[in-house]
JSON list of C-alpha atoms in Angstrom, two decimals:
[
{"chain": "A", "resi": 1, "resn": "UNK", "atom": "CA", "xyz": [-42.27, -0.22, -28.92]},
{"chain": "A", "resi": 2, "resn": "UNK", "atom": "CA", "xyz": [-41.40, -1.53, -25.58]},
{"chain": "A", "resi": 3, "resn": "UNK", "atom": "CA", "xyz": [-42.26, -4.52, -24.24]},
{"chain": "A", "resi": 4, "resn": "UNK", "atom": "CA", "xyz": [-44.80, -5.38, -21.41]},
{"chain": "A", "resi": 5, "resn": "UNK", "atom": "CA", "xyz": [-42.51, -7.24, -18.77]},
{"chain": "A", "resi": 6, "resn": "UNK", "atom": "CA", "xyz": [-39.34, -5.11, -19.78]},
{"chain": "A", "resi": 7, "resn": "UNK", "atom": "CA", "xyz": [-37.38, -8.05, -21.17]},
{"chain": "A", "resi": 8, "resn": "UNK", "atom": "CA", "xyz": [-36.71, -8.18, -25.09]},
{"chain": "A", "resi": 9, "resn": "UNK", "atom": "CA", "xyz": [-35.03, -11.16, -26.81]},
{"chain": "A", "resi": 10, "resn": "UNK", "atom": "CA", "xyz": [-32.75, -10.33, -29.95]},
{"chain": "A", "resi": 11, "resn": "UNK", "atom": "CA", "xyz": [-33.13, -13.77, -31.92]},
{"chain": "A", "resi": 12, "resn": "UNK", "atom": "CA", "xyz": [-30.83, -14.89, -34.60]},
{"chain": "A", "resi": 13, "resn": "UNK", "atom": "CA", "xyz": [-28.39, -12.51, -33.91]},
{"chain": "A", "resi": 14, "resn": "UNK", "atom": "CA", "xyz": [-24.20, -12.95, -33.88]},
{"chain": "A", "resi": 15, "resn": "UNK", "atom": "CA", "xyz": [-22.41, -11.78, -31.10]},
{"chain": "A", "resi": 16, "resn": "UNK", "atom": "CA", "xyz": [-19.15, -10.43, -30.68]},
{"chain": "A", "resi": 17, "resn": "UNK", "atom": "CA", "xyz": [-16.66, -12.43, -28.47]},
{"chain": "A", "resi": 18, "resn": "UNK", "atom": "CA", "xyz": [-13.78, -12.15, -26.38]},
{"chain": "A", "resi": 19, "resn": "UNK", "atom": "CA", "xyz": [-11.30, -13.84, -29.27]},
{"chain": "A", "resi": 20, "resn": "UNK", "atom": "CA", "xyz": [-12.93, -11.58, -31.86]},
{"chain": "A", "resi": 21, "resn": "UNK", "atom": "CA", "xyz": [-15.07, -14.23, -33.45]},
{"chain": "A", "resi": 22, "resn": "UNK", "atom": "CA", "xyz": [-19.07, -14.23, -33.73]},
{"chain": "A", "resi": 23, "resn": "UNK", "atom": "CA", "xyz": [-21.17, -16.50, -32.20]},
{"chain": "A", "resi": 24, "resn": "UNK", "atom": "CA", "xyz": [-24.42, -17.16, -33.29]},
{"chain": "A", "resi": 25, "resn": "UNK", "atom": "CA", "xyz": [-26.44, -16.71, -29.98]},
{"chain": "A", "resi": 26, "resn": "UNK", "atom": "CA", "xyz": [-29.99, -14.80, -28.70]},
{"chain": "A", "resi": 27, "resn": "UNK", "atom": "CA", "xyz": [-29.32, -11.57, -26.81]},
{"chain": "A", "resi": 28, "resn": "UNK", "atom": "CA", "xyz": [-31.78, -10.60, -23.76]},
{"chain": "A", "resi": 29, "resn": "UNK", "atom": "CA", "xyz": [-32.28, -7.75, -22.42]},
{"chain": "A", "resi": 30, "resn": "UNK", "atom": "CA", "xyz": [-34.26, -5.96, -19.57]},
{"chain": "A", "resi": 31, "resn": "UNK", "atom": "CA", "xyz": [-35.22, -2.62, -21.22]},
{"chain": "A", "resi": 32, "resn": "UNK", "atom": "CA", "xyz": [-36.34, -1.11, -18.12]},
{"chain": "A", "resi": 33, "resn": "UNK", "atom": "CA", "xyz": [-32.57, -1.74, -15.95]},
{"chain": "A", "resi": 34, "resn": "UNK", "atom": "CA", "xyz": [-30.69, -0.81, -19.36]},
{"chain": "A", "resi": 35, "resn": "UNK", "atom": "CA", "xyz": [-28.76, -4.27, -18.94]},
{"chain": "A", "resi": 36, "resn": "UNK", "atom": "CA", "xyz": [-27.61, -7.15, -20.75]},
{"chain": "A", "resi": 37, "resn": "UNK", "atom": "CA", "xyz": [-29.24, -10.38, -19.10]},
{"chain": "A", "resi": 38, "resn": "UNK", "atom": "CA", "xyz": [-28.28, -14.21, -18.58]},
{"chain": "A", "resi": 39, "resn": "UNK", "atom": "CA", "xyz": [-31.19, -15.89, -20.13]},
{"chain": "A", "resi": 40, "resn": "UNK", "atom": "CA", "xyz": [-31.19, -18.91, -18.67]},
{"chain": "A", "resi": 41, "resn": "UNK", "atom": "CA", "xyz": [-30.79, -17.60, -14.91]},
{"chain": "A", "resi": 42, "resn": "UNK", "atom": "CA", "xyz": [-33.42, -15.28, -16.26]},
{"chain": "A", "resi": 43, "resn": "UNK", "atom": "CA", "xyz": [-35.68, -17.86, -17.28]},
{"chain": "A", "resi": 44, "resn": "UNK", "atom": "CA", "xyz": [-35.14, -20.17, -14.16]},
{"chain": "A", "resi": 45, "resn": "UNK", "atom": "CA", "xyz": [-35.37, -17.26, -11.50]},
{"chain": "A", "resi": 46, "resn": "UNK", "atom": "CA", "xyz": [-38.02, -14.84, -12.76]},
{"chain": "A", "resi": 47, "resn": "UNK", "atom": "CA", "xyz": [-39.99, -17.70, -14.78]},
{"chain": "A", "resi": 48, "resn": "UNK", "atom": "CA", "xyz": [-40.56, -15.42, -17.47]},
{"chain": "A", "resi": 49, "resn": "UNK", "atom": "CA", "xyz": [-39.41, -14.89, -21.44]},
{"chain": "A", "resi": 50, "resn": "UNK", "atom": "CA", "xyz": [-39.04, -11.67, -22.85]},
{"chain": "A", "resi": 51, "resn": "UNK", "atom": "CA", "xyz": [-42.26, -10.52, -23.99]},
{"chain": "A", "resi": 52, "resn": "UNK", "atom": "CA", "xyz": [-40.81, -8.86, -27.24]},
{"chain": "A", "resi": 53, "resn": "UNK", "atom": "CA", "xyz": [-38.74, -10.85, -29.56]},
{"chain": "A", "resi": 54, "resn": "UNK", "atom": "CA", "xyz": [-36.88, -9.02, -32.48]},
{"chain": "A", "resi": 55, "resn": "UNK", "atom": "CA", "xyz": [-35.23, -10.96, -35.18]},
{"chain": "A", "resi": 56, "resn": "UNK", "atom": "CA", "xyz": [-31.95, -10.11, -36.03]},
{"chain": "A", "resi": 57, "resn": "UNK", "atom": "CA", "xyz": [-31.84, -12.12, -38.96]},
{"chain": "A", "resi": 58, "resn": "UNK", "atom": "CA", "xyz": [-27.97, -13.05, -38.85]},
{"chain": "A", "resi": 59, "resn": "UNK", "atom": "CA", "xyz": [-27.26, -9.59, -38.37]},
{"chain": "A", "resi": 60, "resn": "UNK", "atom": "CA", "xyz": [-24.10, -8.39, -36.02]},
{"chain": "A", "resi": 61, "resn": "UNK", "atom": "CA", "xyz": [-25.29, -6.86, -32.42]},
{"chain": "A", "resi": 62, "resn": "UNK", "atom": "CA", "xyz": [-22.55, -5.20, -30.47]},
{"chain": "A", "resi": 63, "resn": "UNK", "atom": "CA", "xyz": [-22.38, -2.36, -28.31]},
{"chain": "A", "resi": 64, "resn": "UNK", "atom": "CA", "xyz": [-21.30, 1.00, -29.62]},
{"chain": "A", "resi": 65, "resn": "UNK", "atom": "CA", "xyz": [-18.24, 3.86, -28.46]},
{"chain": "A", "resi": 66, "resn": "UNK", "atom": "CA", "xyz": [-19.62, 6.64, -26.51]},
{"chain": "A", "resi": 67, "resn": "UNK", "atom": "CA", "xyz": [-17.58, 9.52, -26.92]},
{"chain": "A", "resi": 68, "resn": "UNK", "atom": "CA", "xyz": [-17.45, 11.74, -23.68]},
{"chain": "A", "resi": 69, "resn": "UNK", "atom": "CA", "xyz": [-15.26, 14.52, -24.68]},
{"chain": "A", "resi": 70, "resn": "UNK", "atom": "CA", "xyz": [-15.56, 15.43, -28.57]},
{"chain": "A", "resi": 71, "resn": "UNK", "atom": "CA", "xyz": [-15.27, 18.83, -29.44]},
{"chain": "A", "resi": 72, "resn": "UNK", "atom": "CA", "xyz": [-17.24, 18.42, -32.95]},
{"chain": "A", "resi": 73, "resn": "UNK", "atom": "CA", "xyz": [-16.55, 16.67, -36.10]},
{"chain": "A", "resi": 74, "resn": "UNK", "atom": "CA", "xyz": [-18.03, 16.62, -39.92]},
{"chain": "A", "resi": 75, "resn": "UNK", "atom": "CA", "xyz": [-17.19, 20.49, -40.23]},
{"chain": "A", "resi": 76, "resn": "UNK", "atom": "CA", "xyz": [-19.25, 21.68, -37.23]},
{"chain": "A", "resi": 77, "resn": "UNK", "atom": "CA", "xyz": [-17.50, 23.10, -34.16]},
{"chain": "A", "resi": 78, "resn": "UNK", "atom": "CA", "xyz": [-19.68, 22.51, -30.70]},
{"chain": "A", "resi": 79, "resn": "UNK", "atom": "CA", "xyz": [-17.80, 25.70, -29.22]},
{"chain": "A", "resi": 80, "resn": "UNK", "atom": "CA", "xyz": [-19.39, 27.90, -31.92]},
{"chain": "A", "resi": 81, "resn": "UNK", "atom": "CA", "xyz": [-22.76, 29.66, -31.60]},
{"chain": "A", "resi": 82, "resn": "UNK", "atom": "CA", "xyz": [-23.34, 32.26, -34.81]},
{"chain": "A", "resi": 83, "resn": "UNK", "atom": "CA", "xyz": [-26.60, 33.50, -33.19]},
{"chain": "A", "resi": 84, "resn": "UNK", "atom": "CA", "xyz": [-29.06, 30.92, -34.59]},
{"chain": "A", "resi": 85, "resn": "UNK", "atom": "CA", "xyz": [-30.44, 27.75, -32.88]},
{"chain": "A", "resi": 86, "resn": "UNK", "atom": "CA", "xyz": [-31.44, 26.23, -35.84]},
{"chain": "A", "resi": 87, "resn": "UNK", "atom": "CA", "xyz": [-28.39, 26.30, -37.98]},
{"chain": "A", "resi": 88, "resn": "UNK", "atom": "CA", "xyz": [-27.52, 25.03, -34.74]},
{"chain": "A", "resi": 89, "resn": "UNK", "atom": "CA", "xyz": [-29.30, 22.11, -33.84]},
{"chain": "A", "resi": 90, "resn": "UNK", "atom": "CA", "xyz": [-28.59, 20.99, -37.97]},
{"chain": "A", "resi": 91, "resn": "UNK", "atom": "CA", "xyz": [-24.88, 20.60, -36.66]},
{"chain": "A", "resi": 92, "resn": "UNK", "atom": "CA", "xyz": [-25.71, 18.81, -34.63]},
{"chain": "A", "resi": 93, "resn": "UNK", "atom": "CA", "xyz": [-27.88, 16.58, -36.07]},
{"chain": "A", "resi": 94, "resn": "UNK", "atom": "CA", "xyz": [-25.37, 16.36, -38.84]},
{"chain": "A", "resi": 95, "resn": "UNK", "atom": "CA", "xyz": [-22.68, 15.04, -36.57]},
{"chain": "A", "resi": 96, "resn": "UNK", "atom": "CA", "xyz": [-25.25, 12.58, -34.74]},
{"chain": "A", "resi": 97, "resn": "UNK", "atom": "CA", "xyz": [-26.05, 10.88, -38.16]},
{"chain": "A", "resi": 98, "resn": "UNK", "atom": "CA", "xyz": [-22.79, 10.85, -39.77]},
{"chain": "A", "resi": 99, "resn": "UNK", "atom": "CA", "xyz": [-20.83, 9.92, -36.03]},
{"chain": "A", "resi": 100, "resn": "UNK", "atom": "CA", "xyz": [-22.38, 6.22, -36.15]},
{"chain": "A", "resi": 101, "resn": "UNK", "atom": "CA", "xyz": [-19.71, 5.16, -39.39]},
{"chain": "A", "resi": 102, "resn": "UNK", "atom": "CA", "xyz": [-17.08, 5.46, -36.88]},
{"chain": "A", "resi": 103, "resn": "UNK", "atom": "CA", "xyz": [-18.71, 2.91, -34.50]},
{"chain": "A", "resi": 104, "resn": "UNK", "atom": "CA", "xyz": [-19.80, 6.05, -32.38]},
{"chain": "A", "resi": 105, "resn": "UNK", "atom": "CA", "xyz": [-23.80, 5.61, -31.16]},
{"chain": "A", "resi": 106, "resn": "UNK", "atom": "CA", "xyz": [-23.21, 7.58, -28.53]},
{"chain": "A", "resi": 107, "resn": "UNK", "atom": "CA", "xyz": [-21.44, 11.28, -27.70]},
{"chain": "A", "resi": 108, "resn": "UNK", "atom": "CA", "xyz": [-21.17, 14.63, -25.11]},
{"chain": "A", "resi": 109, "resn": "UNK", "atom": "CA", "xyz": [-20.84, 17.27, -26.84]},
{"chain": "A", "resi": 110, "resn": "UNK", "atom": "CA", "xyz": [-18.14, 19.22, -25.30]},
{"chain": "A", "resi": 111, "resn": "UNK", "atom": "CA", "xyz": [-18.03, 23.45, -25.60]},
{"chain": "A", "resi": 112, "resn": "UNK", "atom": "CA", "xyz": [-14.62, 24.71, -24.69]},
{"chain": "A", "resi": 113, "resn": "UNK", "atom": "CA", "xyz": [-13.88, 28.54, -22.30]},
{"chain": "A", "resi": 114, "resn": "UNK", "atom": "CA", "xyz": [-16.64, 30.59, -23.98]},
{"chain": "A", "resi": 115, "resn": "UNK", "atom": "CA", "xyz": [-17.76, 34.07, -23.00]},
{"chain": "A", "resi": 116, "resn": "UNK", "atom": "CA", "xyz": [-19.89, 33.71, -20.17]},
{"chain": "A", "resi": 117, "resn": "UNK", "atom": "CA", "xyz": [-23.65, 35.27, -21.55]},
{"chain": "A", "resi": 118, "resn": "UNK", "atom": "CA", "xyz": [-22.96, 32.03, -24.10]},
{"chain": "A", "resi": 119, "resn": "UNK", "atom": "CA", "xyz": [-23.10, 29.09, -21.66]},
{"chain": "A", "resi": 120, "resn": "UNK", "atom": "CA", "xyz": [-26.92, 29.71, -21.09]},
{"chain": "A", "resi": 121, "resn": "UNK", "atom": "CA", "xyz": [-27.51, 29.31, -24.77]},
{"chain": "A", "resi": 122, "resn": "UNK", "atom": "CA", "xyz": [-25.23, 26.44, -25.95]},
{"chain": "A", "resi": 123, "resn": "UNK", "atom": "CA", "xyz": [-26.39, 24.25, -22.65]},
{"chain": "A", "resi": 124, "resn": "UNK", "atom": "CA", "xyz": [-29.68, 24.63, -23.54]},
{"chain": "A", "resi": 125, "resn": "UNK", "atom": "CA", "xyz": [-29.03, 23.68, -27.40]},
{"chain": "A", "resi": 126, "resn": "UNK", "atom": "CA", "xyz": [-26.68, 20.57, -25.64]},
{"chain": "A", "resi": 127, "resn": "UNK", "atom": "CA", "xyz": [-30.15, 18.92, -23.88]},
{"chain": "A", "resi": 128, "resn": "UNK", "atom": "CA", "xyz": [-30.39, 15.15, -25.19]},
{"chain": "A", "resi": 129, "resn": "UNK", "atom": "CA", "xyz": [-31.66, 13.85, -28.58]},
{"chain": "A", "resi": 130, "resn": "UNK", "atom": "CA", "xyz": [-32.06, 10.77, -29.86]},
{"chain": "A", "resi": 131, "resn": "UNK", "atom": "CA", "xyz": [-31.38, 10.98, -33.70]},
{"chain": "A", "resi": 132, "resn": "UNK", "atom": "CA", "xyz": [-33.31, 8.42, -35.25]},
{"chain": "A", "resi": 133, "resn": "UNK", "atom": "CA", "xyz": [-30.71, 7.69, -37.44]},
{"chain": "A", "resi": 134, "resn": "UNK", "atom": "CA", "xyz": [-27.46, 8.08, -35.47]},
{"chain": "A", "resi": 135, "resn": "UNK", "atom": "CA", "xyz": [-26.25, 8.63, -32.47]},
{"chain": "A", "resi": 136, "resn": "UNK", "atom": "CA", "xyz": [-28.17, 9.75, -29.37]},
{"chain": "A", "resi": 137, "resn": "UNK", "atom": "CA", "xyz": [-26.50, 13.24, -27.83]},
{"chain": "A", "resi": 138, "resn": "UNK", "atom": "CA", "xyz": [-26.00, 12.55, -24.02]},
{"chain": "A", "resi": 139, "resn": "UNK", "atom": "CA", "xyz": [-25.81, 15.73, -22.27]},
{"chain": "A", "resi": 140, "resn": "UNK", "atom": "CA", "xyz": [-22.69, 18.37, -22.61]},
{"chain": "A", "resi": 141, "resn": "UNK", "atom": "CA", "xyz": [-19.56, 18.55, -21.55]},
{"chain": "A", "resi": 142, "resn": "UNK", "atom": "CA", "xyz": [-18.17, 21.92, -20.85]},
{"chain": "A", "resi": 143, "resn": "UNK", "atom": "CA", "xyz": [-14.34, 22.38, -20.64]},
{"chain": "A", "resi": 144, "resn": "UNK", "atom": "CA", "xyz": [-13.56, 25.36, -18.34]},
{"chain": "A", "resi": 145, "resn": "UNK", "atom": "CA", "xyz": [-13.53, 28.15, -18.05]},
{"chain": "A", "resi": 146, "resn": "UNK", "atom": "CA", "xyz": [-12.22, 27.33, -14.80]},
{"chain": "A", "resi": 147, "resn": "UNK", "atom": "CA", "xyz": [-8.87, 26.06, -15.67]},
{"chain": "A", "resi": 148, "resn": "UNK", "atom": "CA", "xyz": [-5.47, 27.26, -14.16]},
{"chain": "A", "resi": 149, "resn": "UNK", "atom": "CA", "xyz": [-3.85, 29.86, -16.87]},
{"chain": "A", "resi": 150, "resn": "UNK", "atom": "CA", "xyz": [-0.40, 27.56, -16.91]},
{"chain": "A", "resi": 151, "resn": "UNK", "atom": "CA", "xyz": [-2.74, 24.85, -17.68]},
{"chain": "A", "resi": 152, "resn": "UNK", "atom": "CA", "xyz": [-4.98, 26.75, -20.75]},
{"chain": "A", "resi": 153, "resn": "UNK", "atom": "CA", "xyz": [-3.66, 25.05, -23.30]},
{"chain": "A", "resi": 154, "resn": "UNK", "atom": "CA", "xyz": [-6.39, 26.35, -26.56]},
{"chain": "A", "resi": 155, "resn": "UNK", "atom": "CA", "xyz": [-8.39, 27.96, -23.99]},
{"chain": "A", "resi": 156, "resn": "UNK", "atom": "CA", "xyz": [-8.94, 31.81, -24.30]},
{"chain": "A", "resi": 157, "resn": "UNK", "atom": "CA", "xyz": [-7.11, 33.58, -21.45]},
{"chain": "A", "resi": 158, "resn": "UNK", "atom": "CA", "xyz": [-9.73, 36.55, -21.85]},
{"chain": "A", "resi": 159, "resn": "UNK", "atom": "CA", "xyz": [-12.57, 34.06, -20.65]},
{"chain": "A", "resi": 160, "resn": "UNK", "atom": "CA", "xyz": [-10.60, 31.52, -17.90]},
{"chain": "A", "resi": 161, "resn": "UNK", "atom": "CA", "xyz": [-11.84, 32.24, -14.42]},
{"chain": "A", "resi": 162, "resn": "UNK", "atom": "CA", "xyz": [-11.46, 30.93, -11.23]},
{"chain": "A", "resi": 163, "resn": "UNK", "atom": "CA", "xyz": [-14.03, 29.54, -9.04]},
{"chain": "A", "resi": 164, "resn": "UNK", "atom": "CA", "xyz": [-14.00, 31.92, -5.61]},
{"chain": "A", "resi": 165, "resn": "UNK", "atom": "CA", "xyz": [-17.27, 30.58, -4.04]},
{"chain": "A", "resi": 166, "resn": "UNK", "atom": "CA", "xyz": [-17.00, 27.08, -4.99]},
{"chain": "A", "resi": 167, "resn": "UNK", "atom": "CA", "xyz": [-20.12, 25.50, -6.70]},
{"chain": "A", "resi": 168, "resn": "UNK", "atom": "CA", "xyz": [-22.07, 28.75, -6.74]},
{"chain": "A", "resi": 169, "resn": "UNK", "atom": "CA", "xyz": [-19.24, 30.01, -9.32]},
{"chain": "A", "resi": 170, "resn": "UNK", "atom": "CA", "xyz": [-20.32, 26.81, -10.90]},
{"chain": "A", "resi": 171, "resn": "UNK", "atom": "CA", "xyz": [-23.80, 27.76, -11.31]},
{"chain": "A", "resi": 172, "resn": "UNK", "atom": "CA", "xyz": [-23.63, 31.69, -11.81]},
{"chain": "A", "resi": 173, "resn": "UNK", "atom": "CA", "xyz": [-21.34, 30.67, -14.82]},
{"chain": "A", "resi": 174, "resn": "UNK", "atom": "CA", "xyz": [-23.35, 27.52, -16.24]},
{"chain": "A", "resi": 175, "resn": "UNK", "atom": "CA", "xyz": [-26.68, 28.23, -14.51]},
{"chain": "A", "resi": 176, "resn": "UNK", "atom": "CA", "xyz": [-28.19, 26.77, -11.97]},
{"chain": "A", "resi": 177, "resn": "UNK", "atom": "CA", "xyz": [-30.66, 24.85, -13.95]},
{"chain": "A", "resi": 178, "resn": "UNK", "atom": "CA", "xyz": [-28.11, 22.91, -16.32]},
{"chain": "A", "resi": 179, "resn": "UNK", "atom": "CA", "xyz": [-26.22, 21.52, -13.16]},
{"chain": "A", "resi": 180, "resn": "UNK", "atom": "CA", "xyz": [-27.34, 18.66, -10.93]},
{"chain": "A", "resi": 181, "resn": "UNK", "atom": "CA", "xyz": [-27.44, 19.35, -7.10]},
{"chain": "A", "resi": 182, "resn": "UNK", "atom": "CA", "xyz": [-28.16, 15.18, -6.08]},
{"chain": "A", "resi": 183, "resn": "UNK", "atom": "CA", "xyz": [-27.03, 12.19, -7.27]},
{"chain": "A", "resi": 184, "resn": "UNK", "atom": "CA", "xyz": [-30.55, 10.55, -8.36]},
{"chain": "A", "resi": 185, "resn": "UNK", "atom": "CA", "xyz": [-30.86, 12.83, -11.37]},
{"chain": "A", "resi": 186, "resn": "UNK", "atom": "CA", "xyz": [-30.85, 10.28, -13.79]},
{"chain": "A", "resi": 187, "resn": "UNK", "atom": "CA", "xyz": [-33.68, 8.57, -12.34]},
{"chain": "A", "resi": 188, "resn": "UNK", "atom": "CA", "xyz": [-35.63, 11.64, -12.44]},
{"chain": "A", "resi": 189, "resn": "UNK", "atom": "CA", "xyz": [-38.47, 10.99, -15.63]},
{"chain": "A", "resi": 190, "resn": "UNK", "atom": "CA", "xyz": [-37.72, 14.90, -16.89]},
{"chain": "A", "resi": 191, "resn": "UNK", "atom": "CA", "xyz": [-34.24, 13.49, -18.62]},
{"chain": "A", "resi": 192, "resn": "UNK", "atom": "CA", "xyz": [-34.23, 17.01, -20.57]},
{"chain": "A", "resi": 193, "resn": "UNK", "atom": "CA", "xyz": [-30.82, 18.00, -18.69]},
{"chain": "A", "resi": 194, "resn": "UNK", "atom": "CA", "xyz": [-28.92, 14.48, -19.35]},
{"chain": "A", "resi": 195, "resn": "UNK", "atom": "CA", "xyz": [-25.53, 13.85, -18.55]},
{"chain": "A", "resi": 196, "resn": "UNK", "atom": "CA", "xyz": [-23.10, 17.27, -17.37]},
{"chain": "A", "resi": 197, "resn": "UNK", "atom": "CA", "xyz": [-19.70, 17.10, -17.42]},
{"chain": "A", "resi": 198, "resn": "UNK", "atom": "CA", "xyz": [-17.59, 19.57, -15.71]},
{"chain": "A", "resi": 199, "resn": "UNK", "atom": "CA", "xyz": [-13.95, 19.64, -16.60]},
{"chain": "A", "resi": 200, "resn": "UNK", "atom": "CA", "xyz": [-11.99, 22.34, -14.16]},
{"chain": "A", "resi": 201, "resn": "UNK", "atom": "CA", "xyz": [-7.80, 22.13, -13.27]}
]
């Protein structure tokens, strides 16, 4: 449920502080910006009150890890793809509902040097979801193959390559579709790529 002017009030809520303590104080937000707000410029500058109100009920708000390089957890391996997609996606809902104990509402999945014909199929698996009872699942993260062979570490040497036509090795290997090509892709309303993360040394 969102609300009609973008701006929702958490009431009765307790908010972490600098010192570590709780205070007991509302939270506003503007839903449509994705920030925290100042309600009292708020109030004095726009003139308006958040058209949503949700009571916390003494309950403790605070904002959550995102975890940008996690190469699985909870027994499921990100990296490994056994031919079917919905074995697949239960992994990783697993890991998206179990994830939040650890203070984790956030993560990017992130697939290590794989055989190239595999990249197509594990980006695709890696679009976003919102668990609606974990964490949300960002984008993906994919770590090489395009690393220098002194620098492998657990990579494969079969599958490290280098990158001989710059970005277009980029997209031959990932594909052009799971890569971004301008900087206002998150603003686009198709968010079924998310976040990509390239790590290459």
């Amino acid at each position: 449920m969102t609300s009609s002017n973008g701006l929702i009030c958490f009431a009765n809520c307790l908010l972490p502080s600098e010192d570590g303590s709780l205070v007991e104080q509302n939270l506003w937000i503007d839903e449509r910006r994705g920030i925290v707000l100042d309600s009292q410029k708020t109030f004095y500058l726009r003139k308006q009150r958040p058209d949503r109100v949700i009571n916390m009920e003494g309950n403790i708000v605070s904002p959550g890890f995102i975890d940008i390089q996690i190469n699985g957890a909870y027994g499921f391996d990100f990296s490994i793809y056994e031919g079917d997609p919905d074995a697949y996606r239960r992994g990783l809902s697993t890991v998206a509902e179990k994830i939040v104990e650890t203070g984790v509402t956030s993560l990017v999945p992130t697939v290590i040097t794989q055989e190239k014909s595999l990249y197509p199929t594990l980006l695709s698996l890696l679009r976003p979801y919102a668990h609606p009872k974990g964490a949300t699942l960002l984008g993906w993260h994919a770590e090489g193959p395009f690393i220098q062979i002194a620098k492998r570490g657990a990579h494969a040497p079969l599958h490290i390559r280098s990158a001989p036509n710059g970005f277009a090795s980029f997209e031959d290997m990932y594909g052009a579709q799971n890569l971004a090509t301008r900087e206002d892709w998150l603003m686009d309303e198709d968010a079924s790529v998310g976040v990509r993360i390239v790590t290459a040394a």
